[in-house]
Amino acid sequence: MPTIDLPIGPLDYRDLGPRAADTPVAVFVHGFLVNSTVWDPVAEKLAADGVRCILPDWPLGAHRRPVNPDADLSPVAVAAAVAGLLAALDLHDVVLVGSDTGGGLCQLALRGDTHRVSGLVLTNCDAFEQFPPRFFVPLFILARSRFAVWTLAQQTRLRAVRHSPLGFGPLLNRPRPASLTRGWIQPLLDSAAIRRDVTRFARGMQRTELADAATWLSQFEGPVHLVWGTRDKHFTIELGRRLAAAFRRAQLDEVAEATTFVSIDRPDAVVSAVRDVLGKSRGPNRPTPSNTDNTGVLRG
């Protein structure tokens, strides 16, 4: 796995698919306490279709390489690292793809210079005053304590706990692969430095960061496609509709068979959304992925 040095420190990432100069590019942003493997079912299909997929392990608790001990790891700083990654890899016409906390980070990234970003795909994610949703607030409060993070990590050694309503259970449909969720919590078990990173991110989170997001999201001119699992009790479909309405060019697909991690529950729906945004954001003389599917329901 290659590593790139950013102002916050080293960042591991995977680079799938072709790398020719005119290849369409998607950069993925996962959520809190998971890593880029949450995107694998989507990225593998897109890479096979000719899309270059950049899959960083952002410093949100399931990463294996700690960032600099003195780095700012607030959500605003991590969102700046998203933009920094695009610049460091000299990427242009990028489609950002975000979920969960990562969707909130993508929105924060759009508050700055967006000249490298041509489009956006979001699945169920934080938005407005739901940063995080009320159900997850106690988790972020506990995560401000390194001892609490260590204690929580020990509890999740048991698959029954990891997949319970207090773990990843509400975020995934059954069956929930035990090896996948174990991979998400293993860095917390292995490394005090990773637990330190989690604590700093949680301490830096301000619940009001996205409250006025509509003021800058409405300025983004690229196409946006939301793919929202309607079984999600925390990132509700009403939140998805509000978020779609904040953009100039947004399409919302409601996915009845999915909850928070649509990329695992219904990867084909996310693949179609990325293809759709790539097709809309690239000029008529530039290649787009094969099998482009521009179907969907425009709502709001």
PDB file of C-alpha atoms in Angstrom:
ATOM      1  CA  MET A   1       0.000   0.000   0.000  1.00  0.00           C
ATOM      2  CA  PRO A   2       1.581   3.322  -1.034  1.00  0.00           C
ATOM      3  CA  THR A   3       1.904   6.179   1.448  1.00  0.00           C
ATOM      4  CA  ILE A   4       1.734   9.905   0.842  1.00  0.00           C
ATOM      5  CA  ASP A   5       2.930  12.627   3.207  1.00  0.00           C
ATOM      6  CA  LEU A   6       0.391  15.336   3.974  1.00  0.00           C
ATOM      7  CA  PRO A   7       0.548  18.189   6.514  1.00  0.00           C
ATOM      8  CA  ILE A   8      -1.271  15.983   9.045  1.00  0.00           C
ATOM      9  CA  GLY A   9       1.257  13.175   8.497  1.00  0.00           C
ATOM     10  CA  PRO A  10       1.608   9.999   6.424  1.00  0.00           C
ATOM     11  CA  LEU A  11      -1.502   8.530   4.840  1.00  0.00           C
ATOM     12  CA  ASP A  12      -1.839   5.032   3.403  1.00  0.00           C
ATOM     13  CA  TYR A  13      -3.976   4.603   0.306  1.00  0.00           C
ATOM     14  CA  ARG A  14      -4.791   2.058  -2.375  1.00  0.00           C
ATOM     15  CA  ASP A  15      -4.823   2.932  -6.056  1.00  0.00           C
ATOM     16  CA  LEU A  16      -7.029   0.653  -8.187  1.00  0.00           C
ATOM     17  CA  GLY A  17      -7.706   0.729 -11.898  1.00  0.00           C
ATOM     18  CA  PRO A  18      -5.921   2.329 -14.848  1.00  0.00           C
ATOM     19  CA  ARG A  19      -3.698   5.387 -14.442  1.00  0.00           C
ATOM     20  CA  ALA A  20      -3.574   6.893 -17.907  1.00  0.00           C
ATOM     21  CA  ALA A  21      -3.659  10.678 -17.989  1.00  0.00           C
ATOM     22  CA  ASP A  22      -7.283  10.926 -19.139  1.00  0.00           C
ATOM     23  CA  THR A  23      -8.653   8.207 -16.854  1.00  0.00           C
ATOM     24  CA  PRO A  24     -11.693   9.248 -14.785  1.00  0.00           C
ATOM     25  CA  VAL A  25     -10.874   9.396 -11.057  1.00  0.00           C
ATOM     26  CA  ALA A  26     -12.930   8.741  -7.931  1.00  0.00           C
ATOM     27  CA  VAL A  27     -11.563   9.433  -4.439  1.00  0.00           C
ATOM     28  CA  PHE A  28     -13.318   7.735  -1.530  1.00  0.00           C
ATOM     29  CA  VAL A  29     -13.874   9.073   2.000  1.00  0.00           C
ATOM     30  CA  HIS A  30     -15.054   6.616   4.649  1.00  0.00           C
ATOM     31  CA  GLY A  31     -16.484   7.266   8.102  1.00  0.00           C
ATOM     32  CA  PHE A  32     -15.485   7.036  11.749  1.00  0.00           C
ATOM     33  CA  LEU A  33     -14.037   3.726  13.028  1.00  0.00           C
ATOM     34  CA  VAL A  34     -14.006   2.080   9.595  1.00  0.00           C
ATOM     35  CA  ASN A  35     -11.451   2.162   6.779  1.00  0.00           C
ATOM     36  CA  SER A  36     -11.411   2.095   2.991  1.00  0.00           C
ATOM     37  CA  THR A  37     -12.516  -1.548   2.826  1.00  0.00           C
ATOM     38  CA  VAL A  38     -16.065  -0.281   3.268  1.00  0.00           C
ATOM     39  CA  TRP A  39     -15.765   0.815  -0.378  1.00  0.00           C
ATOM     40  CA  ASP A  40     -14.241  -2.363  -1.841  1.00  0.00           C
ATOM     41  CA  PRO A  41     -17.398  -3.771  -3.511  1.00  0.00           C
ATOM     42  CA  VAL A  42     -17.845  -0.433  -5.308  1.00  0.00           C
ATOM     43  CA  ALA A  43     -14.222   0.364  -6.132  1.00  0.00           C
ATOM     44  CA  GLU A  44     -13.465  -3.076  -7.542  1.00  0.00           C
ATOM     45  CA  LYS A  45     -16.322  -2.833 -10.032  1.00  0.00           C
ATOM     46  CA  LEU A  46     -15.461   0.714 -11.035  1.00  0.00           C
ATOM     47  CA  ALA A  47     -11.774  -0.136 -11.478  1.00  0.00           C
ATOM     48  CA  ALA A  48     -12.741  -3.024 -13.760  1.00  0.00           C
ATOM     49  CA  ASP A  49     -14.791  -0.521 -15.819  1.00  0.00           C
ATOM     50  CA  GLY A  50     -11.838   1.837 -16.272  1.00  0.00           C
ATOM     51  CA  VAL A  51     -12.185   4.229 -13.335  1.00  0.00           C
ATOM     52  CA  ARG A  52      -9.116   5.024 -11.251  1.00  0.00           C
ATOM     53  CA  CYS A  53     -10.166   4.574  -7.617  1.00  0.00           C
ATOM     54  CA  ILE A  54      -8.125   6.180  -4.812  1.00  0.00           C
ATOM     55  CA  LEU A  55      -8.934   4.586  -1.451  1.00  0.00           C
ATOM     56  CA  PRO A  56      -7.184   6.290   1.479  1.00  0.00           C
ATOM     57  CA  ASP A  57      -7.364   5.039   5.042  1.00  0.00           C
ATOM     58  CA  TRP A  58      -8.238   8.342   6.670  1.00  0.00           C
ATOM     59  CA  PRO A  59      -7.136   8.801  10.327  1.00  0.00           C
ATOM     60  CA  LEU A  60     -10.548   8.003  11.785  1.00  0.00           C
ATOM     61  CA  GLY A  61      -9.707   4.980  13.928  1.00  0.00           C
ATOM     62  CA  ALA A  62      -9.341   2.014  11.580  1.00  0.00           C
ATOM     63  CA  HIS A  63      -6.102   3.238   9.980  1.00  0.00           C
ATOM     64  CA  ARG A  64      -2.831   1.436  10.659  1.00  0.00           C
ATOM     65  CA  ARG A  65      -0.357   4.292  10.266  1.00  0.00           C
ATOM     66  CA  PRO A  66      -0.736   7.037  12.905  1.00  0.00           C
ATOM     67  CA  VAL A  67      -0.432  10.621  11.771  1.00  0.00           C
ATOM     68  CA  ASN A  68       1.858  13.235  13.291  1.00  0.00           C
ATOM     69  CA  PRO A  69       1.472  13.447  17.094  1.00  0.00           C
ATOM     70  CA  ASP A  70       1.025  17.240  16.974  1.00  0.00           C
ATOM     71  CA  ALA A  71      -1.298  17.356  13.966  1.00  0.00           C
ATOM     72  CA  ASP A  72      -4.726  18.959  14.117  1.00  0.00           C
ATOM     73  CA  LEU A  73      -7.179  16.104  13.567  1.00  0.00           C
ATOM     74  CA  SER A  74     -10.428  18.025  13.793  1.00  0.00           C
ATOM     75  CA  PRO A  75     -12.984  17.294  11.057  1.00  0.00           C
ATOM     76  CA  VAL A  76     -12.061  20.589   9.391  1.00  0.00           C
ATOM     77  CA  ALA A  77      -8.395  19.551   9.318  1.00  0.00           C
ATOM     78  CA  VAL A  78      -9.180  16.090   7.934  1.00  0.00           C
ATOM     79  CA  ALA A  79     -11.404  17.695   5.280  1.00  0.00           C
ATOM     80  CA  ALA A  80      -8.448  19.913   4.373  1.00  0.00           C
ATOM     81  CA  ALA A  81      -6.380  16.725   4.064  1.00  0.00           C
ATOM     82  CA  VAL A  82      -8.894  15.459   1.491  1.00  0.00           C
ATOM     83  CA  ALA A  83      -8.170  18.529  -0.629  1.00  0.00           C
ATOM     84  CA  GLY A  84      -4.472  18.141   0.145  1.00  0.00           C
ATOM     85  CA  LEU A  85      -4.488  14.581  -1.173  1.00  0.00           C
ATOM     86  CA  LEU A  86      -5.952  15.721  -4.492  1.00  0.00           C
ATOM     87  CA  ALA A  87      -3.220  18.346  -4.805  1.00  0.00           C
ATOM     88  CA  ALA A  88      -0.401  16.016  -3.720  1.00  0.00           C
ATOM     89  CA  LEU A  89      -1.428  13.400  -6.302  1.00  0.00           C
ATOM     90  CA  ASP A  90      -2.134  16.144  -8.879  1.00  0.00           C
ATOM     91  CA  LEU A  91      -5.648  14.876  -9.498  1.00  0.00           C
ATOM     92  CA  HIS A  92      -8.179  16.821 -11.550  1.00  0.00           C
ATOM     93  CA  ASP A  93     -11.859  16.336 -12.432  1.00  0.00           C
ATOM     94  CA  VAL A  94     -12.238  14.151  -9.357  1.00  0.00           C
ATOM     95  CA  VAL A  95     -15.514  12.673  -8.164  1.00  0.00           C
ATOM     96  CA  LEU A  96     -15.525  12.576  -4.366  1.00  0.00           C
ATOM     97  CA  VAL A  97     -17.438   9.652  -2.877  1.00  0.00           C
ATOM     98  CA  GLY A  98     -18.344   9.824   0.818  1.00  0.00           C
ATOM     99  CA  SER A  99     -20.361   7.989   3.439  1.00  0.00           C
ATOM    100  CA  ASP A 100     -21.156   8.327   7.137  1.00  0.00           C
ATOM    101  CA  THR A 101     -18.740  10.795   8.775  1.00  0.00           C
ATOM    102  CA  GLY A 102     -16.834  10.823   5.481  1.00  0.00           C
ATOM    103  CA  GLY A 103     -19.826  12.361   3.755  1.00  0.00           C
ATOM    104  CA  GLY A 104     -19.648  15.214   6.243  1.00  0.00           C
ATOM    105  CA  LEU A 105     -15.932  15.572   5.521  1.00  0.00           C
ATOM    106  CA  CYS A 106     -16.678  15.790   1.787  1.00  0.00           C
ATOM    107  CA  GLN A 107     -19.138  18.598   2.485  1.00  0.00           C
ATOM    108  CA  LEU A 108     -16.526  20.439   4.561  1.00  0.00           C
ATOM    109  CA  ALA A 109     -13.994  19.938   1.752  1.00  0.00           C
ATOM    110  CA  LEU A 110     -16.362  21.764  -0.613  1.00  0.00           C
ATOM    111  CA  ARG A 111     -16.169  24.836   1.608  1.00  0.00           C
ATOM    112  CA  GLY A 112     -12.709  25.601   0.223  1.00  0.00           C
ATOM    113  CA  ASP A 113     -11.154  25.499  -3.238  1.00  0.00           C
ATOM    114  CA  THR A 114     -13.112  23.008  -5.351  1.00  0.00           C
ATOM    115  CA  HIS A 115     -11.345  23.411  -8.702  1.00  0.00           C
ATOM    116  CA  ARG A 116     -10.106  19.797  -8.577  1.00  0.00           C
ATOM    117  CA  VAL A 117     -13.562  18.379  -7.785  1.00  0.00           C
ATOM    118  CA  SER A 118     -15.985  17.889 -10.656  1.00  0.00           C
ATOM    119  CA  GLY A 119     -18.713  15.911  -8.907  1.00  0.00           C
ATOM    120  CA  LEU A 120     -19.899  14.304  -5.695  1.00  0.00           C
ATOM    121  CA  VAL A 121     -21.533  11.023  -4.693  1.00  0.00           C
ATOM    122  CA  LEU A 122     -22.842  10.596  -1.163  1.00  0.00           C
ATOM    123  CA  THR A 123     -24.451   7.691   0.599  1.00  0.00           C
ATOM    124  CA  ASN A 124     -26.092   7.970   4.035  1.00  0.00           C
ATOM    125  CA  CYS A 125     -24.027  10.536   5.925  1.00  0.00           C
ATOM    126  CA  ASP A 126     -23.854  13.392   8.382  1.00  0.00           C
ATOM    127  CA  ALA A 127     -25.488  16.658   7.359  1.00  0.00           C
ATOM    128  CA  PHE A 128     -26.588  19.939   8.912  1.00  0.00           C
ATOM    129  CA  GLU A 129     -27.243  19.551  12.658  1.00  0.00           C
ATOM    130  CA  GLN A 130     -26.808  15.778  12.399  1.00  0.00           C
ATOM    131  CA  PHE A 131     -23.024  15.858  12.880  1.00  0.00           C
ATOM    132  CA  PRO A 132     -23.170  13.240  14.242  1.00  0.00           C
ATOM    133  CA  PRO A 133     -26.782  12.065  14.581  1.00  0.00           C
ATOM    134  CA  ARG A 134     -28.063  12.101  18.155  1.00  0.00           C
ATOM    135  CA  PHE A 135     -27.730   8.323  18.570  1.00  0.00           C
ATOM    136  CA  PHE A 136     -23.954   8.532  18.006  1.00  0.00           C
ATOM    137  CA  VAL A 137     -23.267  11.551  20.223  1.00  0.00           C
ATOM    138  CA  PRO A 138     -22.445   9.388  23.304  1.00  0.00           C
ATOM    139  CA  LEU A 139     -19.900   7.454  21.227  1.00  0.00           C
ATOM    140  CA  PHE A 140     -18.080  10.641  20.246  1.00  0.00           C
ATOM    141  CA  ILE A 141     -18.164  11.883  23.844  1.00  0.00           C
ATOM    142  CA  LEU A 142     -16.627   8.616  25.059  1.00  0.00           C
ATOM    143  CA  ALA A 143     -14.076   8.752  22.244  1.00  0.00           C
ATOM    144  CA  ARG A 144     -12.584  11.914  23.771  1.00  0.00           C
ATOM    145  CA  SER A 145     -11.043   9.687  26.468  1.00  0.00           C
ATOM    146  CA  ARG A 146      -8.177   7.363  25.530  1.00  0.00           C
ATOM    147  CA  PHE A 147      -9.103   5.009  28.340  1.00  0.00           C
ATOM    148  CA  ALA A 148     -12.700   4.860  27.133  1.00  0.00           C
ATOM    149  CA  VAL A 149     -11.505   4.158  23.581  1.00  0.00           C
ATOM    150  CA  TRP A 150      -9.310   1.312  24.850  1.00  0.00           C
ATOM    151  CA  THR A 151     -12.194  -0.099  26.912  1.00  0.00           C
ATOM    152  CA  LEU A 152     -14.634   0.051  23.994  1.00  0.00           C
ATOM    153  CA  ALA A 153     -12.111  -1.603  21.721  1.00  0.00           C
ATOM    154  CA  GLN A 154     -11.698  -4.518  24.126  1.00  0.00           C
ATOM    155  CA  GLN A 155     -15.450  -5.099  24.140  1.00  0.00           C
ATOM    156  CA  THR A 156     -15.564  -5.317  20.368  1.00  0.00           C
ATOM    157  CA  ARG A 157     -13.241  -8.311  20.278  1.00  0.00           C
ATOM    158  CA  LEU A 158     -16.473 -10.317  20.488  1.00  0.00           C
ATOM    159  CA  ARG A 159     -18.338 -10.530  17.198  1.00  0.00           C
ATOM    160  CA  ALA A 160     -21.665 -10.452  19.059  1.00  0.00           C
ATOM    161  CA  VAL A 161     -20.744  -7.052  20.492  1.00  0.00           C
ATOM    162  CA  ARG A 162     -19.395  -5.687  17.197  1.00  0.00           C
ATOM    163  CA  HIS A 163     -22.584  -6.660  15.402  1.00  0.00           C
ATOM    164  CA  SER A 164     -24.967  -5.598  18.162  1.00  0.00           C
ATOM    165  CA  PRO A 165     -27.203  -2.503  18.054  1.00  0.00           C
ATOM    166  CA  LEU A 166     -24.459  -0.686  19.974  1.00  0.00           C
ATOM    167  CA  GLY A 167     -21.806  -1.663  17.408  1.00  0.00           C
ATOM    168  CA  PHE A 168     -21.903  -1.938  13.635  1.00  0.00           C
ATOM    169  CA  GLY A 169     -25.263  -3.723  13.674  1.00  0.00           C
ATOM    170  CA  PRO A 170     -27.422  -0.750  12.645  1.00  0.00           C
ATOM    171  CA  LEU A 171     -25.030   0.152   9.820  1.00  0.00           C
ATOM    172  CA  LEU A 172     -25.062  -3.128   7.883  1.00  0.00           C
ATOM    173  CA  ASN A 173     -27.634  -5.583   6.622  1.00  0.00           C
ATOM    174  CA  ARG A 174     -27.179  -9.247   7.435  1.00  0.00           C
ATOM    175  CA  PRO A 175     -25.003 -11.167   6.881  1.00  0.00           C
ATOM    176  CA  ARG A 176     -22.308  -9.024   8.473  1.00  0.00           C
ATOM    177  CA  PRO A 177     -18.850 -10.412   7.642  1.00  0.00           C
ATOM    178  CA  ALA A 178     -16.953 -10.956  10.897  1.00  0.00           C
ATOM    179  CA  SER A 179     -13.552 -10.567   9.226  1.00  0.00           C
ATOM    180  CA  LEU A 180     -14.553  -7.199   7.768  1.00  0.00           C
ATOM    181  CA  THR A 181     -15.682  -5.686  11.062  1.00  0.00           C
ATOM    182  CA  ARG A 182     -12.732  -7.227  12.915  1.00  0.00           C
ATOM    183  CA  GLY A 183     -10.415  -5.475  10.476  1.00  0.00           C
ATOM    184  CA  TRP A 184     -12.040  -2.174  11.371  1.00  0.00           C
ATOM    185  CA  ILE A 185     -11.354  -2.472  15.103  1.00  0.00           C
ATOM    186  CA  GLN A 186      -7.983  -4.248  14.976  1.00  0.00           C
ATOM    187  CA  PRO A 187      -5.894  -1.034  14.760  1.00  0.00           C
ATOM    188  CA  LEU A 188      -7.552   0.240  17.944  1.00  0.00           C
ATOM    189  CA  LEU A 189      -6.598  -2.985  19.687  1.00  0.00           C
ATOM    190  CA  ASP A 190      -3.035  -2.916  18.391  1.00  0.00           C
ATOM    191  CA  SER A 191      -1.903   0.680  18.755  1.00  0.00           C
ATOM    192  CA  ALA A 192      -2.023   3.375  21.442  1.00  0.00           C
ATOM    193  CA  ALA A 193      -1.092   5.897  18.741  1.00  0.00           C
ATOM    194  CA  ILE A 194      -4.210   5.013  16.755  1.00  0.00           C
ATOM    195  CA  ARG A 195      -6.315   5.401  19.893  1.00  0.00           C
ATOM    196  CA  ARG A 196      -4.686   8.813  20.344  1.00  0.00           C
ATOM    197  CA  ASP A 197      -5.749   9.787  16.809  1.00  0.00           C
ATOM    198  CA  VAL A 198      -9.347   8.757  17.532  1.00  0.00           C
ATOM    199  CA  THR A 199      -9.367  10.862  20.683  1.00  0.00           C
ATOM    200  CA  ARG A 200      -8.055  13.931  18.884  1.00  0.00           C
ATOM    201  CA  PHE A 201     -10.638  13.627  16.108  1.00  0.00           C
ATOM    202  CA  ALA A 202     -13.472  13.294  18.632  1.00  0.00           C
ATOM    203  CA  ARG A 203     -12.218  16.233  20.694  1.00  0.00           C
ATOM    204  CA  GLY A 204     -12.005  18.383  17.584  1.00  0.00           C
ATOM    205  CA  MET A 205     -15.558  17.718  16.428  1.00  0.00           C
ATOM    206  CA  GLN A 206     -17.948  20.662  16.687  1.00  0.00           C
ATOM    207  CA  ARG A 207     -21.552  19.634  16.107  1.00  0.00           C
ATOM    208  CA  THR A 208     -22.291  22.996  14.474  1.00  0.00           C
ATOM    209  CA  GLU A 209     -19.690  22.663  11.674  1.00  0.00           C
ATOM    210  CA  LEU A 210     -22.308  21.640   9.084  1.00  0.00           C
ATOM    211  CA  ALA A 211     -25.219  23.673  10.425  1.00  0.00           C
ATOM    212  CA  ASP A 212     -24.826  26.305   7.687  1.00  0.00           C
ATOM    213  CA  ALA A 213     -23.601  23.917   5.004  1.00  0.00           C
ATOM    214  CA  ALA A 214     -26.349  24.918   2.592  1.00  0.00           C
ATOM    215  CA  THR A 215     -24.671  28.323   2.207  1.00  0.00           C
ATOM    216  CA  TRP A 216     -21.640  26.789   0.487  1.00  0.00           C
ATOM    217  CA  LEU A 217     -23.108  23.564  -0.898  1.00  0.00           C
ATOM    218  CA  SER A 218     -25.448  25.679  -3.035  1.00  0.00           C
ATOM    219  CA  GLN A 219     -22.371  27.229  -4.685  1.00  0.00           C
ATOM    220  CA  PHE A 220     -21.019  23.902  -5.925  1.00  0.00           C
ATOM    221  CA  GLU A 221     -21.718  23.682  -9.646  1.00  0.00           C
ATOM    222  CA  GLY A 222     -20.883  20.032 -10.300  1.00  0.00           C
ATOM    223  CA  PRO A 223     -23.358  17.143 -10.463  1.00  0.00           C
ATOM    224  CA  VAL A 224     -24.262  15.445  -7.188  1.00  0.00           C
ATOM    225  CA  HIS A 225     -25.829  12.014  -6.760  1.00  0.00           C
ATOM    226  CA  LEU A 226     -27.095  10.781  -3.397  1.00  0.00           C
ATOM    227  CA  VAL A 227     -27.756   7.072  -2.848  1.00  0.00           C
ATOM    228  CA  TRP A 228     -29.667   6.731   0.400  1.00  0.00           C
ATOM    229  CA  GLY A 229     -30.560   3.515   2.211  1.00  0.00           C
ATOM    230  CA  THR A 230     -34.086   3.975   3.538  1.00  0.00           C
ATOM    231  CA  ARG A 231     -33.717   1.332   6.279  1.00  0.00           C
ATOM    232  CA  ASP A 232     -31.329   3.639   8.124  1.00  0.00           C
ATOM    233  CA  LYS A 233     -32.899   4.834  11.387  1.00  0.00           C
ATOM    234  CA  HIS A 234     -30.218   7.436  12.122  1.00  0.00           C
ATOM    235  CA  PHE A 235     -29.320   8.983   8.755  1.00  0.00           C
ATOM    236  CA  THR A 236     -32.967   9.120   7.748  1.00  0.00           C
ATOM    237  CA  ILE A 237     -34.336   9.575   4.257  1.00  0.00           C
ATOM    238  CA  GLU A 238     -35.691  12.959   5.346  1.00  0.00           C
ATOM    239  CA  LEU A 239     -32.091  14.024   6.023  1.00  0.00           C
ATOM    240  CA  GLY A 240     -31.089  12.786   2.580  1.00  0.00           C
ATOM    241  CA  ARG A 241     -33.853  14.804   0.945  1.00  0.00           C
ATOM    242  CA  ARG A 242     -32.794  17.945   2.793  1.00  0.00           C
ATOM    243  CA  LEU A 243     -29.206  17.416   1.728  1.00  0.00           C
ATOM    244  CA  ALA A 244     -30.163  16.878  -1.912  1.00  0.00           C
ATOM    245  CA  ALA A 245     -32.160  20.116  -1.851  1.00  0.00           C
ATOM    246  CA  ALA A 246     -29.062  22.045  -0.720  1.00  0.00           C
ATOM    247  CA  PHE A 247     -27.244  21.466  -4.031  1.00  0.00           C
ATOM    248  CA  ARG A 248     -27.871  23.016  -7.430  1.00  0.00           C
ATOM    249  CA  ARG A 249     -27.683  19.764  -9.407  1.00  0.00           C
ATOM    250  CA  ALA A 250     -28.577  16.867  -7.119  1.00  0.00           C
ATOM    251  CA  GLN A 251     -30.245  13.553  -7.809  1.00  0.00           C
ATOM    252  CA  LEU A 252     -31.444  11.313  -4.974  1.00  0.00           C
ATOM    253  CA  ASP A 253     -31.933   7.570  -5.283  1.00  0.00           C
ATOM    254  CA  GLU A 254     -33.809   5.900  -2.422  1.00  0.00           C
ATOM    255  CA  VAL A 255     -32.570   2.342  -1.854  1.00  0.00           C
ATOM    256  CA  ALA A 256     -35.094   0.306   0.112  1.00  0.00           C
ATOM    257  CA  GLU A 257     -32.825  -2.691   0.661  1.00  0.00           C
ATOM    258  CA  ALA A 258     -29.962  -0.789   2.333  1.00  0.00           C
ATOM    259  CA  THR A 259     -29.077   0.895   5.589  1.00  0.00           C
ATOM    260  CA  THR A 260     -26.043   3.134   6.328  1.00  0.00           C
ATOM    261  CA  PHE A 261     -23.314   1.296   4.397  1.00  0.00           C
ATOM    262  CA  VAL A 262     -24.996   1.213   1.003  1.00  0.00           C
ATOM    263  CA  SER A 263     -21.599   0.449  -0.534  1.00  0.00           C
ATOM    264  CA  ILE A 264     -21.773  -3.000   1.068  1.00  0.00           C
ATOM    265  CA  ASP A 265     -25.529  -3.588   1.120  1.00  0.00           C
ATOM    266  CA  ARG A 266     -26.158  -2.424  -2.480  1.00  0.00           C
ATOM    267  CA  PRO A 267     -22.847  -1.684  -4.203  1.00  0.00           C
ATOM    268  CA  ASP A 268     -24.383  -1.654  -7.694  1.00  0.00           C
ATOM    269  CA  ALA A 269     -26.486   1.375  -6.735  1.00  0.00           C
ATOM    270  CA  VAL A 270     -23.363   3.299  -5.736  1.00  0.00           C
ATOM    271  CA  VAL A 271     -21.472   2.153  -8.840  1.00  0.00           C
ATOM    272  CA  SER A 272     -24.306   3.477 -11.026  1.00  0.00           C
ATOM    273  CA  ALA A 273     -24.266   6.806  -9.193  1.00  0.00           C
ATOM    274  CA  VAL A 274     -20.515   7.255  -9.686  1.00  0.00           C
ATOM    275  CA  ARG A 275     -20.831   6.402 -13.386  1.00  0.00           C
ATOM    276  CA  ASP A 276     -23.694   8.869 -13.661  1.00  0.00           C
ATOM    277  CA  VAL A 277     -21.709  11.727 -12.096  1.00  0.00           C
ATOM    278  CA  LEU A 278     -18.640  10.926 -14.184  1.00  0.00           C
ATOM    279  CA  GLY A 279     -20.770  10.991 -17.315  1.00  0.00           C
ATOM    280  CA  LYS A 280     -22.305  14.351 -16.405  1.00  0.00           C
ATOM    281  CA  SER A 281     -19.093  16.020 -15.261  1.00  0.00           C
ATOM    282  CA  ARG A 282     -16.732  15.066 -18.096  1.00  0.00           C
ATOM    283  CA  GLY A 283     -16.715  16.893 -21.422  1.00  0.00           C
ATOM    284  CA  PRO A 284     -18.151  15.367 -24.612  1.00  0.00           C
ATOM    285  CA  ASN A 285     -14.709  14.463 -25.980  1.00  0.00           C
ATOM    286  CA  ARG A 286     -13.476  12.723 -22.842  1.00  0.00           C
ATOM    287  CA  PRO A 287     -13.990   9.025 -22.204  1.00  0.00           C
ATOM    288  CA  THR A 288     -16.343   7.857 -19.471  1.00  0.00           C
ATOM    289  CA  PRO A 289     -16.638   4.412 -17.863  1.00  0.00           C
ATOM    290  CA  SER A 290     -18.315   1.619 -19.761  1.00  0.00           C
ATOM    291  CA  ASN A 291     -21.863   0.521 -19.005  1.00  0.00           C
ATOM    292  CA  THR A 292     -22.842   4.004 -17.857  1.00  0.00           C
ATOM    293  CA  ASP A 293     -26.230   3.893 -16.194  1.00  0.00           C
ATOM    294  CA  ASN A 294     -27.874   7.290 -15.864  1.00  0.00           C
ATOM    295  CA  THR A 295     -31.135   5.991 -14.495  1.00  0.00           C
ATOM    296  CA  GLY A 296     -32.525   7.223 -11.210  1.00  0.00           C
ATOM    297  CA  VAL A 297     -35.306   9.322  -9.792  1.00  0.00           C
ATOM    298  CA  LEU A 298     -34.841  13.050  -9.469  1.00  0.00           C
ATOM    299  CA  ARG A 299     -36.525  14.140  -6.297  1.00  0.00           C
ATOM    300  CA  GLY A 300     -37.173  17.390  -4.500  1.00  0.00           C
TER     301      GLY A 300
END
